[in-house]
Structures are given as structure tokens and as C-alpha cells.
Amino acid sequence: MKWEENVRKAVPYVAGEQPGRPNVIKLNTNECPYPPAPGVARLAAQMNCDNLRLYPNSKGEGLVEALAEYYHVKPEQVFVGVGSDDVLAMAFMTFFHSGKPILFPDVTYSFYDVWADLFRIPYRTCALDHEWHICPEDYRQPNGGVVFPNPNAPTGLMESLENVEAIIQANEDVVVIVDEAYVDFGGTSALPLLEKYDNLLIVQTFSKSRAMAGLRIGFCIGNEKLIGYLNDVKFSFNSYTMNLPAQLLGVEAVRDDAYFRETTGKIIATRERVKGELKKLGFSFPDSSANFIFASHAKIPAEQIFRALREADIYVRYWNKPRISNSLRITIGTDEEMDRLLEFLQKYVKTTKNGEM
Ligand SMILES: *Cc1c(COP(=O)(O)O)cnc(C)c1O
């Protein structure tokens, strides 16, 4: 068909499966295994639906103010969106407009190249070193912007604040986006660097550490001027991105810091325990500071384990991609869920070694 020539072609991002059956152990999309803060359910139960007649606050001001207070920044430094994917997409569109290639790691969040292709932004990837670390020197070449997660995904590895700063410092002519989707599980945030660098944009999400993937809330913090440009693009695209319930319920999650610390603390403790158990079973992995472990087995190919787990209704994430095709990304669930995973793996590793399969 002739009209197809004029279509914007895109190769979409592939998200982890949502099986939608009961009794599945779902460790494949880094969701939180615990419910959102109790105040979220409380407010949801008494929500006044009459207010849904009206458009929501277009800047999400209530949520912006709660986040500004929590992170000790000005409201003018905060931008909220429909998950951090929305925030990142807006940021790509706004800041990566030079025509020069943007830089990101070769093994990283697989949405970056999708947005780059969609927005026709050229890009170049920089190889992680043999221990899966980012090499700051790679980010000294001419470029149109930089983006990387810290901790990185799917490795879970954290980079030191010195290395993050080295990258920002070497790139003061472009915007550097640090995607901190997993920072609440023991990472070090680049937030203190905001005082020194006006080219830094820090993106975070409520989907993982705040247990609200279903509501779609993401945000970023940066210099007022950066946030201003981001708002100009957002208001040229869709003024009312965030719905009213998300704005109101998001505030409840931010306000309950005790619950936030309790649940992220539990996930960290479970992660550390699971690391020890996986090692005993012959798995190795980069030392994760996130809510997942990127593990490969000494003897059994990752794809084979992935299929066996899936048949046992335990979902983890596997990519048949260069460099990472022998690793599984295993989300940290509850202790009970992880025990079921470990129990399965114990039997599986033993029988597979014996050639019984
Ligand atoms: C999960 C994730 C996101 C996006 O999460 P949202 O649900 O859209 O907030 C962004 N970056 C990384 C690295 C992620 O893992």
C-alpha cells in the first residue's frame, strides 16, 4: 500500500510478560512484592469520583510539591509524568536534539535505543567492562547527550558517585540523564550533584520501590531551566498526562516514609540472602544494588533454566541478545516466593547435573 511509505516506522520495546494467571511467581518485571503504602488504599477507598468530571492539575502540582519537600529541592526543579518511561521519552525529545549521537552503555535499559530510533536521534553505545562496569573515559568523546541507569539494568551494578560526577563533568555542554529507577534499593543518588551541575537530570519512578507500577508515576529532578524546557515540550504534546487519582495517591506514597523504608529494607535483606543461596547453587552475578539479580549458572545455559522455571510457573526475565544471553534477571520477591524459586533451582540443578533432566 502506497500510504505505508509515509508511516513513521518504529520497532517497539518488548516488556516482560504479564501472565495474568493466579499462583504464578512473578519475578520478571521488577515490581514490588509488597502493596503500596496503607494511606494509598485508604485514600482510594474514599476518593470522590465527582471530581473526575474535571481536568486534573496539568503540572501535577500537589505531587510535585510533595516530592520537592521530600527531596529538599524547589517545586520548579521537579517534573512528573506517566511513569518514568513517559518522563524519559519527554527528556529524549527535549534534550537530545543536536543531531550528534547520544551515548549510553551497550548493556542497559532496552528502551533507550527504542526512543532514540523513534525520535530519529543518532546514538552510539559504550561497552561495559569485563565486570559489567561503566567506563567513564568512554563518555569523553563528542556527543549529543548521555543517559545511563544507576544502578544499571539489567546488571544491578551501581557506579560510584565519583564516576557519575566524572561523566557529568566531562559533558557540561550536553544534558546527562541519570536514570535512578533502582536507587532506593541501596544505590547512591546523584541528587547532591544538582548544586554543582545544571546539565544533570535525575529520573526516578514509583513503579519499583514505591510499589505503584499500576498507577504509572515517574518524575525527574533537575535545574529549574531544564525543567522549564521539559514543561514547554510536554505542554506542546499533551497537557494532561497524569490522571487525578495518580496525582492524589502518589502523594500518599511519598508521605509515608516509614513504610517506604520498611519495604525497601525487606527487599534488600531478601536480596542479600538470595545472593548467598544462588552462589551455593553455582550461580554467579554482578553484586546487585537493585531489586533484582542478574545471574548465570556455571554449567546450565540460562535459556534452559528460564524455560524450566516457566514451566513451573516461575517467571524470570531472559533476553536472547549478544553478551547477556547466558544470564537471567531475577526480581526479588517476598521471602516465600524466593524460597519457592530456590527450592525449584536446588532440585533442578542437582538433577540436570546428573543428566536426568
Ligand atoms: C522500570 C524502569 C523504568 C521505567 O519505569 P516506569 O514504570 O515507566 O516508571 C525506567 N528505567 C529503568 C532502568 C527501569 O528499569
mmCIF file of C-alpha atoms and ligand atoms in Angstrom:
data_model
loop_
_atom_site.group_PDB
_atom_site.id
_atom_site.type_symbol
_atom_site.label_atom_id
_atom_site.label_comp_id
_atom_site.label_asym_id
_atom_site.label_seq_id
_atom_site.Cartn_x
_atom_site.Cartn_y
_atom_site.Cartn_z
ATOM 1 C CA MET A 1 0.000 0.000 0.000
ATOM 2 C CA LYS A 2 1.339 3.371 -1.051
ATOM 3 C CA TRP A 3 0.469 5.165 2.208
ATOM 4 C CA GLU A 4 2.806 2.886 4.091
ATOM 5 C CA GLU A 5 5.778 4.785 2.669
ATOM 6 C CA ASN A 6 4.736 7.766 4.796
ATOM 7 C CA VAL A 7 4.259 5.935 8.043
ATOM 8 C CA ARG A 8 6.669 6.544 10.942
ATOM 9 C CA LYS A 9 8.151 3.076 11.350
ATOM 10 C CA ALA A 10 9.086 2.010 14.844
ATOM 11 C CA VAL A 11 10.351 -1.158 16.484
ATOM 12 C CA PRO A 12 8.559 -1.226 19.843
ATOM 13 C CA TYR A 13 10.018 -2.006 23.250
ATOM 14 C CA VAL A 14 9.240 -5.521 24.451
ATOM 15 C CA ALA A 15 8.112 -5.587 28.077
ATOM 16 C CA GLY A 16 8.208 -8.620 30.356
ATOM 17 C CA GLU A 17 5.205 -10.925 30.264
ATOM 18 C CA GLN A 18 2.165 -10.300 32.483
ATOM 19 C CA PRO A 19 0.808 -13.871 32.663
ATOM 20 C CA GLY A 20 -2.477 -12.886 34.365
ATOM 21 C CA ARG A 21 -2.999 -16.340 35.903
ATOM 22 C CA PRO A 22 -3.206 -16.962 39.659
ATOM 23 C CA ASN A 23 -0.407 -18.706 41.582
ATOM 24 C CA VAL A 24 2.315 -17.578 39.218
ATOM 25 C CA ILE A 25 5.515 -16.434 40.902
ATOM 26 C CA LYS A 26 6.228 -13.284 39.006
ATOM 27 C CA LEU A 27 9.878 -12.280 39.182
ATOM 28 C CA ASN A 28 10.194 -10.874 35.665
ATOM 29 C CA THR A 29 9.396 -7.137 35.686
ATOM 30 C CA ASN A 30 10.983 -5.810 38.895
ATOM 31 C CA GLU A 31 7.669 -4.942 40.506
ATOM 32 C CA CYS A 32 7.448 -4.620 44.275
ATOM 33 C CA PRO A 33 6.079 -7.752 46.008
ATOM 34 C CA TYR A 34 4.525 -5.672 48.804
ATOM 35 C CA PRO A 35 1.435 -3.437 48.492
ATOM 36 C CA PRO A 36 1.702 0.367 48.266
ATOM 37 C CA ALA A 37 1.696 2.437 51.499
ATOM 38 C CA PRO A 38 -1.508 1.915 53.541
ATOM 39 C CA GLY A 39 -2.521 5.554 53.000
ATOM 40 C CA VAL A 40 -2.867 4.837 49.286
ATOM 41 C CA ALA A 41 -5.627 2.239 49.825
ATOM 42 C CA ARG A 42 -7.250 4.461 52.457
ATOM 43 C CA LEU A 43 -7.468 7.446 50.123
ATOM 44 C CA ALA A 44 -8.505 5.306 47.137
ATOM 45 C CA ALA A 45 -11.465 3.973 49.175
ATOM 46 C CA GLN A 46 -12.758 7.464 49.891
ATOM 47 C CA MET A 47 -11.963 9.066 46.541
ATOM 48 C CA ASN A 48 -14.650 11.478 45.401
ATOM 49 C CA CYS A 49 -15.438 10.381 41.859
ATOM 50 C CA ASP A 50 -17.379 13.560 41.151
ATOM 51 C CA ASN A 51 -14.002 15.275 40.775
ATOM 52 C CA LEU A 52 -13.281 13.075 37.758
ATOM 53 C CA ARG A 53 -15.520 15.446 35.737
ATOM 54 C CA LEU A 54 -12.727 17.976 35.831
ATOM 55 C CA TYR A 55 -9.349 18.007 34.148
ATOM 56 C CA PRO A 56 -6.562 17.274 36.611
ATOM 57 C CA ASN A 57 -3.899 19.807 37.575
ATOM 58 C CA SER A 58 -1.785 19.889 34.418
ATOM 59 C CA LYS A 59 1.524 20.168 36.291
ATOM 60 C CA GLY A 60 0.589 17.649 38.978
ATOM 61 C CA GLU A 61 1.295 20.394 41.487
ATOM 62 C CA GLY A 62 0.293 18.527 44.657
ATOM 63 C CA LEU A 63 2.595 15.640 43.814
ATOM 64 C CA VAL A 64 5.358 17.981 42.626
ATOM 65 C CA GLU A 65 5.231 19.814 45.963
ATOM 66 C CA ALA A 66 5.307 16.590 47.989
ATOM 67 C CA LEU A 67 8.349 15.389 46.008
ATOM 68 C CA ALA A 68 10.106 18.766 46.282
ATOM 69 C CA GLU A 69 9.673 18.691 50.055
ATOM 70 C CA TYR A 70 10.841 15.073 50.323
ATOM 71 C CA TYR A 71 13.969 15.594 48.221
ATOM 72 C CA HIS A 72 14.721 19.122 49.536
ATOM 73 C CA VAL A 73 14.517 20.874 46.183
ATOM 74 C CA LYS A 74 12.306 23.636 44.788
ATOM 75 C CA PRO A 75 8.995 22.645 43.125
ATOM 76 C CA GLU A 76 10.350 24.353 39.976
ATOM 77 C CA GLN A 77 13.001 21.612 39.864
ATOM 78 C CA VAL A 78 10.505 18.737 39.696
ATOM 79 C CA PHE A 79 8.642 17.316 36.691
ATOM 80 C CA VAL A 80 6.145 14.439 36.928
ATOM 81 C CA GLY A 81 4.906 12.052 34.256
ATOM 82 C CA VAL A 82 3.096 8.833 33.445
ATOM 83 C CA GLY A 83 5.800 6.514 34.730
ATOM 84 C CA SER A 84 9.451 7.318 34.242
ATOM 85 C CA ASP A 85 9.145 5.951 30.708
ATOM 86 C CA ASP A 86 6.999 8.998 29.909
ATOM 87 C CA VAL A 87 9.474 11.304 31.663
ATOM 88 C CA LEU A 88 12.420 9.732 29.825
ATOM 89 C CA ALA A 89 10.663 9.915 26.450
ATOM 90 C CA MET A 90 9.918 13.632 27.027
ATOM 91 C CA ALA A 91 13.519 14.201 28.110
ATOM 92 C CA PHE A 92 14.888 12.452 25.000
ATOM 93 C CA MET A 93 12.630 14.617 22.830
ATOM 94 C CA THR A 94 13.567 17.810 24.656
ATOM 95 C CA PHE A 95 17.284 17.494 25.305
ATOM 96 C CA PHE A 96 18.716 15.189 22.655
ATOM 97 C CA HIS A 97 18.196 17.488 19.708
ATOM 98 C CA SER A 98 21.717 18.255 18.489
ATOM 99 C CA GLY A 99 21.983 15.748 15.632
ATOM 100 C CA LYS A 100 25.118 14.322 17.282
ATOM 101 C CA PRO A 101 24.968 10.773 18.628
ATOM 102 C CA ILE A 102 23.905 10.340 22.229
ATOM 103 C CA LEU A 103 25.839 7.847 24.356
ATOM 104 C CA PHE A 104 24.652 5.017 26.603
ATOM 105 C CA PRO A 105 26.037 1.643 27.742
ATOM 106 C CA ASP A 106 25.837 -1.360 25.400
ATOM 107 C CA VAL A 107 24.158 -3.407 28.116
ATOM 108 C CA THR A 108 21.426 -1.252 29.634
ATOM 109 C CA TYR A 109 17.705 -0.466 29.753
ATOM 110 C CA SER A 110 16.420 -1.608 26.382
ATOM 111 C CA PHE A 111 14.048 1.336 25.954
ATOM 112 C CA TYR A 112 16.863 3.865 25.247
ATOM 113 C CA ASP A 113 17.561 2.675 21.713
ATOM 114 C CA VAL A 114 13.818 2.397 21.045
ATOM 115 C CA TRP A 115 13.234 6.087 21.883
ATOM 116 C CA ALA A 116 16.374 7.122 20.026
ATOM 117 C CA ASP A 117 15.107 5.353 16.901
ATOM 118 C CA LEU A 118 11.572 6.717 17.332
ATOM 119 C CA PHE A 119 12.781 10.320 17.666
ATOM 120 C CA ARG A 120 15.466 9.832 14.979
ATOM 121 C CA ILE A 121 18.243 10.561 17.488
ATOM 122 C CA PRO A 122 21.563 9.001 16.426
ATOM 123 C CA TYR A 123 23.268 7.025 19.184
ATOM 124 C CA ARG A 124 26.456 5.160 19.999
ATOM 125 C CA THR A 125 26.800 2.546 22.721
ATOM 126 C CA CYS A 126 29.809 2.280 25.038
ATOM 127 C CA ALA A 127 30.792 -1.244 26.101
ATOM 128 C CA LEU A 128 30.664 -2.092 29.802
ATOM 129 C CA ASP A 129 33.968 -3.527 31.063
ATOM 130 C CA HIS A 130 34.539 -7.225 31.883
ATOM 131 C CA GLU A 131 32.966 -6.790 35.284
ATOM 132 C CA TRP A 132 29.911 -5.027 33.844
ATOM 133 C CA HIS A 133 31.015 -1.559 34.968
ATOM 134 C CA ILE A 134 30.617 1.671 33.007
ATOM 135 C CA CYS A 135 33.974 3.139 31.865
ATOM 136 C CA PRO A 136 33.738 6.917 32.454
ATOM 137 C CA GLU A 137 36.534 7.545 29.881
ATOM 138 C CA ASP A 138 34.218 6.294 27.110
ATOM 139 C CA TYR A 139 31.996 9.295 27.755
ATOM 140 C CA ARG A 140 34.704 11.801 26.825
ATOM 141 C CA GLN A 141 34.026 11.587 23.069
ATOM 142 C CA PRO A 142 31.953 14.247 21.261
ATOM 143 C CA ASN A 143 28.239 13.537 21.749
ATOM 144 C CA GLY A 144 24.716 14.959 21.800
ATOM 145 C CA GLY A 145 23.857 13.793 25.328
ATOM 146 C CA VAL A 146 24.329 10.942 27.763
ATOM 147 C CA VAL A 147 21.899 8.594 29.513
ATOM 148 C CA PHE A 148 22.540 5.664 31.849
ATOM 149 C CA PRO A 149 20.791 3.996 34.773
ATOM 150 C CA ASN A 150 22.483 3.898 38.176
ATOM 151 C CA PRO A 151 22.282 1.172 39.395
ATOM 152 C CA ASN A 152 22.389 -0.130 35.821
ATOM 153 C CA ALA A 153 19.768 -2.524 34.443
ATOM 154 C CA PRO A 154 19.814 -5.462 33.898
ATOM 155 C CA THR A 155 23.148 -5.859 35.713
ATOM 156 C CA GLY A 156 22.065 -4.270 39.009
ATOM 157 C CA LEU A 157 25.554 -2.796 39.394
ATOM 158 C CA MET A 158 25.982 0.595 40.995
ATOM 159 C CA GLU A 159 28.568 3.129 39.851
ATOM 160 C CA SER A 160 30.305 5.319 42.429
ATOM 161 C CA LEU A 161 29.263 8.940 42.728
ATOM 162 C CA GLU A 162 32.819 9.898 41.670
ATOM 163 C CA ASN A 163 32.392 8.043 38.378
ATOM 164 C CA VAL A 164 28.944 9.559 37.819
ATOM 165 C CA GLU A 165 30.359 13.012 38.507
ATOM 166 C CA ALA A 166 33.278 12.387 36.146
ATOM 167 C CA ILE A 167 30.779 11.700 33.335
ATOM 168 C CA ILE A 168 28.689 14.782 34.122
ATOM 169 C CA GLN A 169 31.762 16.986 34.427
ATOM 170 C CA ALA A 170 33.161 15.808 31.091
ATOM 171 C CA ASN A 171 29.845 16.625 29.393
ATOM 172 C CA GLU A 172 28.840 20.091 30.573
ATOM 173 C CA ASP A 173 27.809 21.066 27.011
ATOM 174 C CA VAL A 174 25.062 18.441 26.861
ATOM 175 C CA VAL A 175 22.382 17.073 29.188
ATOM 176 C CA VAL A 176 23.299 13.983 31.209
ATOM 177 C CA ILE A 177 20.323 11.872 32.317
ATOM 178 C CA VAL A 178 20.871 9.556 35.272
ATOM 179 C CA ASP A 179 18.028 7.028 35.422
ATOM 180 C CA GLU A 180 17.689 6.128 39.100
ATOM 181 C CA ALA A 181 14.821 3.623 38.780
ATOM 182 C CA TYR A 182 16.547 1.330 41.307
ATOM 183 C CA VAL A 183 18.398 3.792 43.528
ATOM 184 C CA ASP A 184 16.160 3.161 46.564
ATOM 185 C CA PHE A 185 17.475 -0.398 46.957
ATOM 186 C CA GLY A 186 20.889 0.696 48.188
ATOM 187 C CA GLY A 187 22.266 2.878 45.410
ATOM 188 C CA THR A 188 23.762 6.337 45.817
ATOM 189 C CA SER A 189 21.710 9.115 44.288
ATOM 190 C CA ALA A 190 23.277 11.856 42.186
ATOM 191 C CA LEU A 191 20.906 14.385 43.818
ATOM 192 C CA PRO A 192 23.709 16.165 45.758
ATOM 193 C CA LEU A 193 25.417 16.895 42.404
ATOM 194 C CA LEU A 194 22.488 19.100 41.321
ATOM 195 C CA GLU A 195 24.011 22.019 43.223
ATOM 196 C CA LYS A 196 27.141 21.819 41.078
ATOM 197 C CA TYR A 197 25.833 20.882 37.641
ATOM 198 C CA ASP A 198 22.993 22.481 35.689
ATOM 199 C CA ASN A 199 23.212 19.825 32.934
ATOM 200 C CA LEU A 200 22.141 16.939 35.194
ATOM 201 C CA LEU A 201 18.662 15.395 35.073
ATOM 202 C CA ILE A 202 17.798 12.669 37.602
ATOM 203 C CA VAL A 203 14.863 10.406 36.737
ATOM 204 C CA GLN A 204 13.078 8.205 39.277
ATOM 205 C CA THR A 205 9.911 6.108 39.410
ATOM 206 C CA PHE A 206 7.156 4.929 41.775
ATOM 207 C CA SER A 207 6.972 1.603 39.909
ATOM 208 C CA LYS A 208 9.607 -0.325 41.800
ATOM 209 C CA SER A 209 10.443 0.944 45.299
ATOM 210 C CA ARG A 210 7.043 2.566 45.891
ATOM 211 C CA ALA A 211 5.004 -0.407 44.665
ATOM 212 C CA MET A 212 2.863 1.572 42.226
ATOM 213 C CA ALA A 213 3.716 0.284 38.747
ATOM 214 C CA GLY A 214 -0.014 0.058 38.001
ATOM 215 C CA LEU A 215 -0.669 3.750 38.620
ATOM 216 C CA ARG A 216 2.156 4.941 36.331
ATOM 217 C CA ILE A 217 4.045 7.661 38.190
ATOM 218 C CA GLY A 218 7.537 8.846 37.340
ATOM 219 C CA PHE A 219 9.396 12.083 37.956
ATOM 220 C CA CYS A 220 12.636 13.880 37.378
ATOM 221 C CA ILE A 221 14.615 16.483 39.264
ATOM 222 C CA GLY A 222 16.993 18.973 37.707
ATOM 223 C CA ASN A 223 17.948 22.589 37.314
ATOM 224 C CA GLU A 224 14.902 24.928 37.036
ATOM 225 C CA LYS A 225 15.847 25.836 33.493
ATOM 226 C CA LEU A 226 15.975 22.189 32.368
ATOM 227 C CA ILE A 227 12.582 21.541 33.956
ATOM 228 C CA GLY A 228 11.207 24.634 32.217
ATOM 229 C CA TYR A 229 12.245 23.320 28.804
ATOM 230 C CA LEU A 230 10.770 19.931 29.631
ATOM 231 C CA ASN A 231 7.453 21.561 30.564
ATOM 232 C CA ASP A 232 7.416 23.516 27.290
ATOM 233 C CA VAL A 233 7.690 20.278 25.301
ATOM 234 C CA LYS A 234 5.210 18.412 27.485
ATOM 235 C CA PHE A 235 2.635 21.243 27.113
ATOM 236 C CA SER A 236 3.175 21.122 23.360
ATOM 237 C CA PHE A 237 2.374 17.435 23.322
ATOM 238 C CA ASN A 238 -0.289 16.607 25.939
ATOM 239 C CA SER A 239 -1.132 18.963 28.796
ATOM 240 C CA TYR A 240 -2.933 16.416 30.942
ATOM 241 C CA THR A 241 -0.670 13.414 31.109
ATOM 242 C CA MET A 242 -1.128 12.442 34.750
ATOM 243 C CA ASN A 243 -4.614 11.491 35.855
ATOM 244 C CA LEU A 244 -6.145 12.781 39.083
ATOM 245 C CA PRO A 245 -6.058 9.515 41.086
ATOM 246 C CA ALA A 246 -2.362 9.055 40.283
ATOM 247 C CA GLN A 247 -1.595 12.597 41.455
ATOM 248 C CA LEU A 248 -3.504 12.189 44.732
ATOM 249 C CA LEU A 249 -2.430 8.636 45.564
ATOM 250 C CA GLY A 250 1.186 9.391 44.676
ATOM 251 C CA VAL A 251 1.272 12.000 47.460
ATOM 252 C CA GLU A 252 0.169 9.363 49.994
ATOM 253 C CA ALA A 253 3.082 7.140 48.975
ATOM 254 C CA VAL A 254 5.621 9.958 49.335
ATOM 255 C CA ARG A 255 4.284 10.976 52.761
ATOM 256 C CA ASP A 256 4.733 7.512 54.311
ATOM 257 C CA ASP A 257 8.487 7.368 54.595
ATOM 258 C CA ALA A 258 8.466 4.769 57.393
ATOM 259 C CA TYR A 259 6.601 2.268 55.213
ATOM 260 C CA PHE A 260 8.870 3.041 52.255
ATOM 261 C CA ARG A 261 11.969 2.339 54.343
ATOM 262 C CA GLU A 262 10.441 -0.808 55.783
ATOM 263 C CA THR A 263 9.550 -2.375 52.417
ATOM 264 C CA THR A 264 12.741 -1.391 50.603
ATOM 265 C CA GLY A 265 14.695 -2.664 53.637
ATOM 266 C CA LYS A 266 12.894 -6.010 53.456
ATOM 267 C CA ILE A 267 13.663 -6.335 49.746
ATOM 268 C CA ILE A 268 17.338 -5.544 50.348
ATOM 269 C CA ALA A 269 17.544 -8.144 53.131
ATOM 270 C CA THR A 270 15.888 -10.778 50.934
ATOM 271 C CA ARG A 271 18.237 -9.908 48.059
ATOM 272 C CA GLU A 272 21.323 -10.394 50.210
ATOM 273 C CA ARG A 273 20.057 -13.747 51.466
ATOM 274 C CA VAL A 274 19.199 -14.919 47.940
ATOM 275 C CA LYS A 275 22.674 -13.912 46.724
ATOM 276 C CA GLY A 276 24.201 -16.373 49.199
ATOM 277 C CA GLU A 277 21.820 -19.169 48.232
ATOM 278 C CA LEU A 278 22.313 -18.673 44.499
ATOM 279 C CA LYS A 279 26.088 -18.808 44.944
ATOM 280 C CA LYS A 280 25.773 -22.162 46.706
ATOM 281 C CA LEU A 281 23.843 -23.445 43.676
ATOM 282 C CA GLY A 282 26.621 -22.491 41.248
ATOM 283 C CA PHE A 283 25.297 -19.134 40.077
ATOM 284 C CA SER A 284 27.442 -16.044 39.670
ATOM 285 C CA PHE A 285 26.314 -12.451 39.227
ATOM 286 C CA PRO A 286 27.422 -8.845 39.489
ATOM 287 C CA ASP A 287 26.872 -7.588 43.049
ATOM 288 C CA SER A 288 23.398 -6.081 42.722
ATOM 289 C CA SER A 289 22.290 -2.864 44.414
ATOM 290 C CA ALA A 290 18.836 -3.164 42.825
ATOM 291 C CA ASN A 291 15.689 -5.266 43.398
ATOM 292 C CA PHE A 292 16.890 -7.986 41.018
ATOM 293 C CA ILE A 293 19.886 -10.256 40.469
ATOM 294 C CA PHE A 294 21.443 -10.847 37.041
ATOM 295 C CA ALA A 295 22.589 -14.426 37.384
ATOM 296 C CA SER A 296 24.229 -17.016 35.192
ATOM 297 C CA HIS A 297 24.974 -20.635 36.043
ATOM 298 C CA ALA A 298 28.384 -22.274 35.729
ATOM 299 C CA LYS A 299 27.037 -25.322 33.860
ATOM 300 C CA ILE A 300 23.457 -24.868 32.700
ATOM 301 C CA PRO A 301 22.547 -22.391 29.925
ATOM 302 C CA ALA A 302 20.283 -19.532 31.071
ATOM 303 C CA GLU A 303 17.689 -20.177 28.392
ATOM 304 C CA GLN A 304 17.252 -23.756 29.570
ATOM 305 C CA ILE A 305 16.747 -22.655 33.176
ATOM 306 C CA PHE A 306 14.369 -19.924 32.022
ATOM 307 C CA ARG A 307 12.165 -22.466 30.226
ATOM 308 C CA ALA A 308 12.196 -24.899 33.114
ATOM 309 C CA LEU A 309 11.228 -22.156 35.558
ATOM 310 C CA ARG A 310 8.457 -21.003 33.290
ATOM 311 C CA GLU A 311 7.003 -24.484 33.155
ATOM 312 C CA ALA A 312 6.974 -24.454 36.932
ATOM 313 C CA ASP A 313 5.055 -21.128 36.796
ATOM 314 C CA ILE A 314 8.046 -19.112 37.964
ATOM 315 C CA TYR A 315 8.609 -16.178 35.622
ATOM 316 C CA VAL A 316 12.008 -14.503 35.361
ATOM 317 C CA ARG A 317 13.396 -12.350 32.530
ATOM 318 C CA TYR A 318 15.609 -13.711 29.769
ATOM 319 C CA TRP A 319 16.988 -11.937 26.682
ATOM 320 C CA ASN A 320 18.446 -13.778 23.734
ATOM 321 C CA LYS A 321 20.770 -10.855 22.974
ATOM 322 C CA PRO A 322 24.528 -10.548 22.500
ATOM 323 C CA ARG A 323 26.555 -10.535 25.745
ATOM 324 C CA ILE A 324 23.581 -11.245 28.023
ATOM 325 C CA SER A 325 22.147 -14.451 26.540
ATOM 326 C CA ASN A 326 23.527 -16.593 29.366
ATOM 327 C CA SER A 327 22.006 -14.546 32.188
ATOM 328 C CA LEU A 328 18.632 -14.426 33.909
ATOM 329 C CA ARG A 329 17.283 -11.312 35.552
ATOM 330 C CA ILE A 330 15.531 -12.446 38.696
ATOM 331 C CA THR A 331 13.372 -9.906 40.535
ATOM 332 C CA ILE A 332 13.460 -10.037 44.329
ATOM 333 C CA GLY A 333 10.018 -11.087 45.555
ATOM 334 C CA THR A 334 8.817 -11.938 49.058
ATOM 335 C CA ASP A 335 10.864 -14.386 51.148
ATOM 336 C CA GLU A 336 8.241 -17.072 50.434
ATOM 337 C CA GLU A 337 8.429 -16.507 46.681
ATOM 338 C CA MET A 338 12.220 -16.607 46.716
ATOM 339 C CA ASP A 339 12.150 -19.804 48.785
ATOM 340 C CA ARG A 340 9.982 -21.451 46.145
ATOM 341 C CA LEU A 341 12.384 -20.319 43.442
ATOM 342 C CA LEU A 342 15.382 -21.609 45.391
ATOM 343 C CA GLU A 343 13.674 -24.914 46.162
ATOM 344 C CA PHE A 344 12.978 -25.433 42.479
ATOM 345 C CA LEU A 345 16.520 -24.497 41.486
ATOM 346 C CA GLN A 346 18.051 -26.796 44.104
ATOM 347 C CA LYS A 347 16.264 -29.804 42.616
ATOM 348 C CA TYR A 348 16.739 -28.649 39.053
ATOM 349 C CA VAL A 349 20.469 -28.019 39.309
ATOM 350 C CA LYS A 350 21.009 -31.385 41.005
ATOM 351 C CA THR A 351 19.025 -33.463 38.501
ATOM 352 C CA THR A 352 20.352 -31.602 35.496
ATOM 353 C CA LYS A 353 23.934 -32.169 36.633
ATOM 354 C CA ASN A 354 23.174 -35.867 36.925
ATOM 355 C CA GLY A 355 21.958 -35.846 33.374
ATOM 356 C CA GLU A 356 18.440 -36.911 34.369
ATOM 357 C CA MET A 357 16.715 -33.646 33.440
HETATM 358 C C1 LIG B 1 11.432 0.101 35.138
HETATM 359 C C2 LIG B 1 12.381 1.075 34.553
HETATM 360 C C3 LIG B 1 11.954 2.317 34.057
HETATM 361 C C4 LIG B 1 10.521 2.712 33.827
HETATM 362 O O1 LIG B 1 9.644 2.516 34.766
HETATM 363 P P1 LIG B 1 8.210 3.192 34.764
HETATM 364 O O2 LIG B 1 7.325 2.103 35.208
HETATM 365 O O3 LIG B 1 7.887 3.704 33.396
HETATM 366 O O4 LIG B 1 8.339 4.289 35.746
HETATM 367 C C5 LIG B 1 12.900 3.225 33.620
HETATM 368 N N1 LIG B 1 14.199 2.922 33.632
HETATM 369 C C6 LIG B 1 14.650 1.745 34.065
HETATM 370 C C7 LIG B 1 16.112 1.461 34.040
HETATM 371 C C8 LIG B 1 13.753 0.781 34.513
HETATM 372 O O5 LIG B 1 14.193 -0.411 34.876
#
